[in-house]
């Protein structure tokens, strides 16, 4: 058996504080046979004091490189601004330290590819992404249904996910937030990465993307906070991905239409599955003329052809995050399969980049677009903004 | 007072039969002070016999021009294949006979413009469109809410309207159905024109359209039966219009997101209106830091900011169609305002044409695209199909 995971948390903010809290409270759900909290790192002196109060015995570092070199930790989680994810991740891998990267794995695919290349070079070191929604039993069930073709082949997916309301005060909290140079985007980079991951995890990768965005809709910010994207999966199979941060009455409705049925997820908690008794095309071809007439007279009972199930899922505070920590540690210690391997993280980033790029170029773009073109366009916006260095 | 409307029904099929039935049954809802059934026309000999049985006293014509010339009718309704609408309509107007045109007003804007020009030339003659959904109290209420800016300015509209399931047997009923040359398209021309009208009647006209279509999805037909269209109303205001005829478990969900609230219509019968107590931007700007923190702790009661009402609307069989007939007649006789003036009909046609054209050219197109380009592209498909003459 490999050594137990000794986790170092980099960043003692809201997320980092939550993870540390699981250990502090000896949360029963945490598999402490395989994981322990070994250190916390933060470059903010105020956080140093706070950690000293909360965890008087725990090693603290104000520089992540010192932590990586210390020998105190053999794994890290990076709850830091997005642009730090790749650099810290690559340094960890070079030190042979397992990486649980926060989402998004990076801001642009060019940097993410560097991280993935490093993870292949240091292939004994685990690289996973903190996609806690992948542990959500509801979305795991949806993925299973789709993987097993229980509603046939994908025809269309439509996700309206606008429950990300953020007032101006949220954006005013720090100078990097909702900037091109400090954060790399808006709702696509900060709030919606989970759904960008789930959408392609469940429905596959699109081929082309056309998107219409608003930048600073009702907010004093430079980045996008209103998104309507049309995804083309090829052969007329499509998707719509709609998100924003200015809808106080948020909608969360994910509909997947397949050749043998339909899945509707409402509020990320109610799952309705409607399965046809046969493939729709077969029902269409074998329906008698008499039944066609009945259909138009409103005399056909459509429910004769449909089996419907409704399941309610409860969200248990912290469960998803603990599941990710347990899975990460059990993978390292016992070889359990990773729920979110690091290289999976690039798909959501590529989708977010495609959506930006389509809006910037005002045309449809390939999902597999030129990564340098994206970075050039991003840098143009960073230069215009004039607050941060360009990226490479 | 102008003479009572003496209506001639052209086409004694399902629609024409329904309208005639209102008169046969002396339907109380029909305003028979202003409208009477004066003749029926059909070029099918079998229909002649049927009319003789159903209305032994009523004048019957097997040629619509004879009916127009007869002096028996002073108004017609055209329940005939789409490509006949414009020709018959223009002939009626030339004879000074009021026209209640069936939807769609025509197949392509070039022909519809000819009809509109004729209606201006013969401006004493009434030209209206049978948009019965405009009399639907639910959609009238939605239009009123939008016109009065009760949810502020439009940000985004999303209509999934896939309750148009049609099996192969439906398409096999006649050789013109679901062809380019005989019908001019599929779901956009036959099933969805009501929603294409309502969408732009309620939300305004888009500037640009990007659409992804499937032709003959699960059906042996040449035309489109799966549509996902992204509408650009300018300034980042967008819409999605999704329709198809191969979803046996149809969805009908229309969501309108505005700067002061949200409207959701489900199954064309349940209307939920959520109005913010103030404009969203104002709430965003004035929210205290304390409340921002509460928001993230899940301690903010969002319902404090929202007034919600839910109304259920019942569909009464025939009511909408009778309302259109009454409005048409009362306009002619008493000058009542028309619910659907003929020239309004072009908007839905232009939207359908834009959606086709975007798919055919595989790019975003202007809503106000070149009408000749559309017709050329349509004719290409008619030639390829090889069953019907091209159009002019």
PDB file of N, CA and C in Angstrom, chain B residues 218-285:
ATOM      1  N   UNK B 218     -35.323  10.679 -38.776  1.00  0.00           N
ATOM      2  CA  UNK B 218     -36.195   9.544 -38.453  1.00  0.00           C
ATOM      3  C   UNK B 218     -37.436   9.453 -39.329  1.00  0.00           C
ATOM      4  N   UNK B 219     -37.468  10.151 -40.446  1.00  0.00           N
ATOM      5  CA  UNK B 219     -38.619  10.146 -41.350  1.00  0.00           C
ATOM      6  C   UNK B 219     -38.111  10.104 -42.783  1.00  0.00           C
ATOM      7  N   UNK B 220     -38.906   9.516 -43.651  1.00  0.00           N
ATOM      8  CA  UNK B 220     -38.579   9.504 -45.072  1.00  0.00           C
ATOM      9  C   UNK B 220     -39.197  10.749 -45.712  1.00  0.00           C
ATOM     10  N   UNK B 221     -38.621  11.900 -45.429  1.00  0.00           N
ATOM     11  CA  UNK B 221     -39.070  13.177 -46.005  1.00  0.00           C
ATOM     12  C   UNK B 221     -37.836  14.004 -46.346  1.00  0.00           C
ATOM     13  N   UNK B 222     -38.014  14.962 -47.257  1.00  0.00           N
ATOM     14  CA  UNK B 222     -36.873  15.765 -47.713  1.00  0.00           C
ATOM     15  C   UNK B 222     -36.661  17.009 -46.851  1.00  0.00           C
ATOM     16  N   UNK B 223     -37.701  17.438 -46.153  1.00  0.00           N
ATOM     17  CA  UNK B 223     -37.677  18.754 -45.498  1.00  0.00           C
ATOM     18  C   UNK B 223     -37.263  18.655 -44.033  1.00  0.00           C
ATOM     19  N   UNK B 224     -37.123  19.817 -43.406  1.00  0.00           N
ATOM     20  CA  UNK B 224     -36.637  19.871 -42.029  1.00  0.00           C
ATOM     21  C   UNK B 224     -37.708  19.419 -41.035  1.00  0.00           C
ATOM     22  N   UNK B 225     -37.281  18.615 -40.052  1.00  0.00           N
ATOM     23  CA  UNK B 225     -38.198  18.291 -38.955  1.00  0.00           C
ATOM     24  C   UNK B 225     -37.489  18.356 -37.602  1.00  0.00           C
ATOM     25  N   UNK B 226     -36.330  19.010 -37.567  1.00  0.00           N
ATOM     26  CA  UNK B 226     -35.595  19.229 -36.305  1.00  0.00           C
ATOM     27  C   UNK B 226     -34.869  20.563 -36.457  1.00  0.00           C
ATOM     28  N   UNK B 227     -35.148  21.491 -35.545  1.00  0.00           N
ATOM     29  CA  UNK B 227     -34.668  22.876 -35.685  1.00  0.00           C
ATOM     30  C   UNK B 227     -34.132  23.390 -34.356  1.00  0.00           C
ATOM     31  N   UNK B 228     -32.936  23.946 -34.378  1.00  0.00           N
ATOM     32  CA  UNK B 228     -32.407  24.668 -33.224  1.00  0.00           C
ATOM     33  C   UNK B 228     -31.854  25.988 -33.743  1.00  0.00           C
ATOM     34  N   UNK B 229     -32.546  27.074 -33.462  1.00  0.00           N
ATOM     35  CA  UNK B 229     -32.185  28.377 -34.021  1.00  0.00           C
ATOM     36  C   UNK B 229     -31.809  29.351 -32.909  1.00  0.00           C
ATOM     37  N   UNK B 230     -30.701  30.038 -33.127  1.00  0.00           N
ATOM     38  CA  UNK B 230     -30.226  31.073 -32.207  1.00  0.00           C
ATOM     39  C   UNK B 230     -30.540  32.425 -32.844  1.00  0.00           C
ATOM     40  N   UNK B 231     -31.336  33.221 -32.153  1.00  0.00           N
ATOM     41  CA  UNK B 231     -31.766  34.518 -32.689  1.00  0.00           C
ATOM     42  C   UNK B 231     -31.008  35.633 -31.985  1.00  0.00           C
ATOM     43  N   UNK B 232     -30.574  36.606 -32.777  1.00  0.00           N
ATOM     44  CA  UNK B 232     -29.821  37.738 -32.239  1.00  0.00           C
ATOM     45  C   UNK B 232     -30.665  38.999 -32.447  1.00  0.00           C
ATOM     46  N   UNK B 233     -31.137  39.554 -31.338  1.00  0.00           N
ATOM     47  CA  UNK B 233     -31.979  40.755 -31.413  1.00  0.00           C
ATOM     48  C   UNK B 233     -31.143  42.030 -31.329  1.00  0.00           C
ATOM     49  N   UNK B 234     -29.827  41.890 -31.303  1.00  0.00           N
ATOM     50  CA  UNK B 234     -28.950  43.048 -31.177  1.00  0.00           C
ATOM     51  C   UNK B 234     -28.585  43.311 -29.729  1.00  0.00           C
ATOM     52  N   UNK B 235     -27.422  43.899 -29.499  1.00  0.00           N
ATOM     53  CA  UNK B 235     -26.953  44.249 -28.151  1.00  0.00           C
ATOM     54  C   UNK B 235     -26.930  43.058 -27.196  1.00  0.00           C
ATOM     55  N   UNK B 236     -26.678  41.878 -27.736  1.00  0.00           N
ATOM     56  CA  UNK B 236     -26.558  40.710 -26.865  1.00  0.00           C
ATOM     57  C   UNK B 236     -27.886  40.140 -26.402  1.00  0.00           C
ATOM     58  N   UNK B 237     -28.971  40.730 -26.844  1.00  0.00           N
ATOM     59  CA  UNK B 237     -30.300  40.179 -26.533  1.00  0.00           C
ATOM     60  C   UNK B 237     -30.552  39.038 -27.520  1.00  0.00           C
ATOM     61  N   UNK B 238     -30.908  37.870 -26.995  1.00  0.00           N
ATOM     62  CA  UNK B 238     -30.955  36.679 -27.839  1.00  0.00           C
ATOM     63  C   UNK B 238     -32.241  35.884 -27.642  1.00  0.00           C
ATOM     64  N   UNK B 239     -32.413  34.950 -28.519  1.00  0.00           N
ATOM     65  CA  UNK B 239     -33.513  34.005 -28.405  1.00  0.00           C
ATOM     66  C   UNK B 239     -33.081  32.651 -28.911  1.00  0.00           C
ATOM     67  N   UNK B 240     -33.760  31.612 -28.438  1.00  0.00           N
ATOM     68  CA  UNK B 240     -33.585  30.274 -28.984  1.00  0.00           C
ATOM     69  C   UNK B 240     -34.959  29.775 -29.379  1.00  0.00           C
ATOM     70  N   UNK B 241     -35.048  29.263 -30.584  1.00  0.00           N
ATOM     71  CA  UNK B 241     -36.311  28.704 -31.046  1.00  0.00           C
ATOM     72  C   UNK B 241     -36.039  27.268 -31.480  1.00  0.00           C
ATOM     73  N   UNK B 242     -36.650  26.359 -30.737  1.00  0.00           N
ATOM     74  CA  UNK B 242     -36.360  24.938 -30.910  1.00  0.00           C
ATOM     75  C   UNK B 242     -37.667  24.225 -31.217  1.00  0.00           C
ATOM     76  N   UNK B 243     -37.710  23.527 -32.340  1.00  0.00           N
ATOM     77  CA  UNK B 243     -38.940  22.804 -32.665  1.00  0.00           C
ATOM     78  C   UNK B 243     -38.593  21.542 -33.441  1.00  0.00           C
ATOM     79  N   UNK B 244     -39.527  20.594 -33.497  1.00  0.00           N
ATOM     80  CA  UNK B 244     -39.312  19.362 -34.258  1.00  0.00           C
ATOM     81  C   UNK B 244     -40.609  18.581 -34.334  1.00  0.00           C
ATOM     82  N   UNK B 245     -40.620  17.542 -35.183  1.00  0.00           N
ATOM     83  CA  UNK B 245     -41.812  16.681 -35.279  1.00  0.00           C
ATOM     84  C   UNK B 245     -41.487  15.236 -34.923  1.00  0.00           C
ATOM     85  N   UNK B 246     -40.303  14.999 -34.343  1.00  0.00           N
ATOM     86  CA  UNK B 246     -39.958  13.607 -34.026  1.00  0.00           C
ATOM     87  C   UNK B 246     -39.763  13.389 -32.525  1.00  0.00           C
ATOM     88  N   UNK B 247     -40.368  14.271 -31.739  1.00  0.00           N
ATOM     89  CA  UNK B 247     -40.313  14.123 -30.281  1.00  0.00           C
ATOM     90  C   UNK B 247     -41.702  13.695 -29.798  1.00  0.00           C
ATOM     91  N   UNK B 248     -41.836  12.413 -29.512  1.00  0.00           N
ATOM     92  CA  UNK B 248     -43.143  11.869 -29.112  1.00  0.00           C
ATOM     93  C   UNK B 248     -43.536  12.365 -27.724  1.00  0.00           C
ATOM     94  N   UNK B 249     -42.519  12.790 -26.969  1.00  0.00           N
ATOM     95  CA  UNK B 249     -42.751  13.317 -25.622  1.00  0.00           C
ATOM     96  C   UNK B 249     -42.505  14.814 -25.710  1.00  0.00           C
ATOM     97  N   UNK B 250     -43.400  15.508 -26.358  1.00  0.00           N
ATOM     98  CA  UNK B 250     -43.145  16.907 -26.686  1.00  0.00           C
ATOM     99  C   UNK B 250     -42.963  17.811 -25.474  1.00  0.00           C
ATOM    100  N   UNK B 251     -42.143  18.833 -25.655  1.00  0.00           N
ATOM    101  CA  UNK B 251     -41.955  19.883 -24.650  1.00  0.00           C
ATOM    102  C   UNK B 251     -42.539  21.174 -25.211  1.00  0.00           C
ATOM    103  N   UNK B 252     -43.221  21.931 -24.380  1.00  0.00           N
ATOM    104  CA  UNK B 252     -43.675  23.269 -24.766  1.00  0.00           C
ATOM    105  C   UNK B 252     -43.358  24.183 -23.591  1.00  0.00           C
ATOM    106  N   UNK B 253     -42.250  24.872 -23.685  1.00  0.00           N
ATOM    107  CA  UNK B 253     -41.788  25.726 -22.588  1.00  0.00           C
ATOM    108  C   UNK B 253     -41.184  26.993 -23.174  1.00  0.00           C
ATOM    109  N   UNK B 254     -41.798  28.107 -22.814  1.00  0.00           N
ATOM    110  CA  UNK B 254     -41.412  29.411 -23.359  1.00  0.00           C
ATOM    111  C   UNK B 254     -40.985  30.260 -22.167  1.00  0.00           C
ATOM    112  N   UNK B 255     -39.713  30.613 -22.126  1.00  0.00           N
ATOM    113  CA  UNK B 255     -39.184  31.420 -21.019  1.00  0.00           C
ATOM    114  C   UNK B 255     -38.713  32.757 -21.558  1.00  0.00           C
ATOM    115  N   UNK B 256     -39.191  33.830 -20.947  1.00  0.00           N
ATOM    116  CA  UNK B 256     -38.752  35.173 -21.332  1.00  0.00           C
ATOM    117  C   UNK B 256     -38.085  35.808 -20.125  1.00  0.00           C
ATOM    118  N   UNK B 257     -36.829  36.148 -20.288  1.00  0.00           N
ATOM    119  CA  UNK B 257     -36.041  36.742 -19.205  1.00  0.00           C
ATOM    120  C   UNK B 257     -35.895  38.235 -19.496  1.00  0.00           C
ATOM    121  N   UNK B 258     -36.374  39.051 -18.556  1.00  0.00           N
ATOM    122  CA  UNK B 258     -36.302  40.489 -18.727  1.00  0.00           C
ATOM    123  C   UNK B 258     -35.504  41.148 -17.615  1.00  0.00           C
ATOM    124  N   UNK B 259     -35.245  42.423 -17.794  1.00  0.00           N
ATOM    125  CA  UNK B 259     -34.402  43.142 -16.828  1.00  0.00           C
ATOM    126  C   UNK B 259     -35.121  43.385 -15.496  1.00  0.00           C
ATOM    127  N   UNK B 260     -36.407  43.070 -15.435  1.00  0.00           N
ATOM    128  CA  UNK B 260     -37.141  43.229 -14.175  1.00  0.00           C
ATOM    129  C   UNK B 260     -37.946  41.992 -13.791  1.00  0.00           C
ATOM    130  N   UNK B 261     -37.629  40.863 -14.425  1.00  0.00           N
ATOM    131  CA  UNK B 261     -38.364  39.662 -14.055  1.00  0.00           C
ATOM    132  C   UNK B 261     -38.338  38.590 -15.115  1.00  0.00           C
ATOM    133  N   UNK B 262     -39.245  37.658 -14.966  1.00  0.00           N
ATOM    134  CA  UNK B 262     -39.244  36.496 -15.854  1.00  0.00           C
ATOM    135  C   UNK B 262     -40.665  35.992 -16.069  1.00  0.00           C
ATOM    136  N   UNK B 263     -40.915  35.549 -17.296  1.00  0.00           N
ATOM    137  CA  UNK B 263     -42.192  34.914 -17.645  1.00  0.00           C
ATOM    138  C   UNK B 263     -41.871  33.500 -18.109  1.00  0.00           C
ATOM    139  N   UNK B 264     -42.612  32.539 -17.573  1.00  0.00           N
ATOM    140  CA  UNK B 264     -42.479  31.166 -18.069  1.00  0.00           C
ATOM    141  C   UNK B 264     -43.868  30.649 -18.428  1.00  0.00           C
ATOM    142  N   UNK B 265     -44.012  30.194 -19.667  1.00  0.00           N
ATOM    143  CA  UNK B 265     -45.265  29.575 -20.108  1.00  0.00           C
ATOM    144  C   UNK B 265     -44.993  28.093 -20.324  1.00  0.00           C
ATOM    145  N   UNK B 266     -45.753  27.268 -19.627  1.00  0.00           N
ATOM    146  CA  UNK B 266     -45.558  25.822 -19.781  1.00  0.00           C
ATOM    147  C   UNK B 266     -46.794  25.198 -20.407  1.00  0.00           C
ATOM    148  N   UNK B 267     -46.562  24.339 -21.412  1.00  0.00           N
ATOM    149  CA  UNK B 267     -47.636  23.610 -22.085  1.00  0.00           C
ATOM    150  C   UNK B 267     -48.718  24.541 -22.638  1.00  0.00           C
ATOM    151  N   UNK B 268     -48.345  25.770 -22.951  1.00  0.00           N
ATOM    152  CA  UNK B 268     -49.285  26.775 -23.478  1.00  0.00           C
ATOM    153  C   UNK B 268     -50.522  26.903 -22.609  1.00  0.00           C
ATOM    154  N   UNK B 269     -50.408  26.579 -21.323  1.00  0.00           N
ATOM    155  CA  UNK B 269     -51.568  26.768 -20.442  1.00  0.00           C
ATOM    156  C   UNK B 269     -51.240  27.322 -19.057  1.00  0.00           C
ATOM    157  N   UNK B 270     -49.999  27.167 -18.602  1.00  0.00           N
ATOM    158  CA  UNK B 270     -49.665  27.668 -17.271  1.00  0.00           C
ATOM    159  C   UNK B 270     -48.684  28.841 -17.417  1.00  0.00           C
ATOM    160  N   UNK B 271     -49.109  29.982 -16.890  1.00  0.00           N
ATOM    161  CA  UNK B 271     -48.311  31.205 -17.008  1.00  0.00           C
ATOM    162  C   UNK B 271     -47.765  31.594 -15.640  1.00  0.00           C
ATOM    163  N   UNK B 272     -46.454  31.591 -15.499  1.00  0.00           N
ATOM    164  CA  UNK B 272     -45.827  32.035 -14.265  1.00  0.00           C
ATOM    165  C   UNK B 272     -45.123  33.354 -14.532  1.00  0.00           C
ATOM    166  N   UNK B 273     -45.469  34.358 -13.750  1.00  0.00           N
ATOM    167  CA  UNK B 273     -44.836  35.668 -13.904  1.00  0.00           C
ATOM    168  C   UNK B 273     -44.124  35.986 -12.602  1.00  0.00           C
ATOM    169  N   UNK B 274     -42.820  36.259 -12.699  1.00  0.00           N
ATOM    170  CA  UNK B 274     -42.036  36.613 -11.520  1.00  0.00           C
ATOM    171  C   UNK B 274     -41.488  38.014 -11.742  1.00  0.00           C
ATOM    172  N   UNK B 275     -42.004  38.943 -10.951  1.00  0.00           N
ATOM    173  CA  UNK B 275     -41.559  40.328 -11.114  1.00  0.00           C
ATOM    174  C   UNK B 275     -40.676  40.718  -9.954  1.00  0.00           C
ATOM    175  N   UNK B 276     -39.557  41.350 -10.254  1.00  0.00           N
ATOM    176  CA  UNK B 276     -38.683  41.861  -9.195  1.00  0.00           C
ATOM    177  C   UNK B 276     -39.308  43.127  -8.611  1.00  0.00           C
ATOM    178  N   UNK B 277     -39.060  43.351  -7.341  1.00  0.00           N
ATOM    179  CA  UNK B 277     -39.626  44.534  -6.692  1.00  0.00           C
ATOM    180  C   UNK B 277     -39.011  45.823  -7.249  1.00  0.00           C
ATOM    181  N   UNK B 278     -37.800  45.687  -7.793  1.00  0.00           N
ATOM    182  CA  UNK B 278     -37.135  46.811  -8.469  1.00  0.00           C
ATOM    183  C   UNK B 278     -36.390  46.237  -9.669  1.00  0.00           C
ATOM    184  N   UNK B 279     -35.879  47.108 -10.520  1.00  0.00           N
ATOM    185  CA  UNK B 279     -35.063  46.627 -11.636  1.00  0.00           C
ATOM    186  C   UNK B 279     -33.860  45.873 -11.066  1.00  0.00           C
ATOM    187  N   UNK B 280     -33.489  44.799 -11.737  1.00  0.00           N
ATOM    188  CA  UNK B 280     -32.413  43.933 -11.251  1.00  0.00           C
ATOM    189  C   UNK B 280     -31.118  44.722 -11.064  1.00  0.00           C
ATOM    190  N   UNK B 281     -30.827  45.615 -11.998  1.00  0.00           N
ATOM    191  CA  UNK B 281     -29.576  46.375 -11.932  1.00  0.00           C
ATOM    192  C   UNK B 281     -29.548  47.230 -10.670  1.00  0.00           C
ATOM    193  N   UNK B 282     -30.695  47.785 -10.311  1.00  0.00           N
ATOM    194  CA  UNK B 282     -30.773  48.624  -9.115  1.00  0.00           C
ATOM    195  C   UNK B 282     -30.574  47.758  -7.852  1.00  0.00           C
ATOM    196  N   UNK B 283     -31.204  46.595  -7.828  1.00  0.00           N
ATOM    197  CA  UNK B 283     -31.026  45.687  -6.690  1.00  0.00           C
ATOM    198  C   UNK B 283     -29.563  45.278  -6.567  1.00  0.00           C
ATOM    199  N   UNK B 284     -28.944  45.029  -7.705  1.00  0.00           N
ATOM    200  CA  UNK B 284     -27.535  44.649  -7.720  1.00  0.00           C
ATOM    201  C   UNK B 284     -26.665  45.750  -7.125  1.00  0.00           C
ATOM    202  N   UNK B 285     -26.956  46.992  -7.532  1.00  0.00           N
ATOM    203  CA  UNK B 285     -26.084  48.102  -7.122  1.00  0.00           C
ATOM    204  C   UNK B 285     -26.253  48.499  -5.665  1.00  0.00           C
TER     205      UNK B 285
END
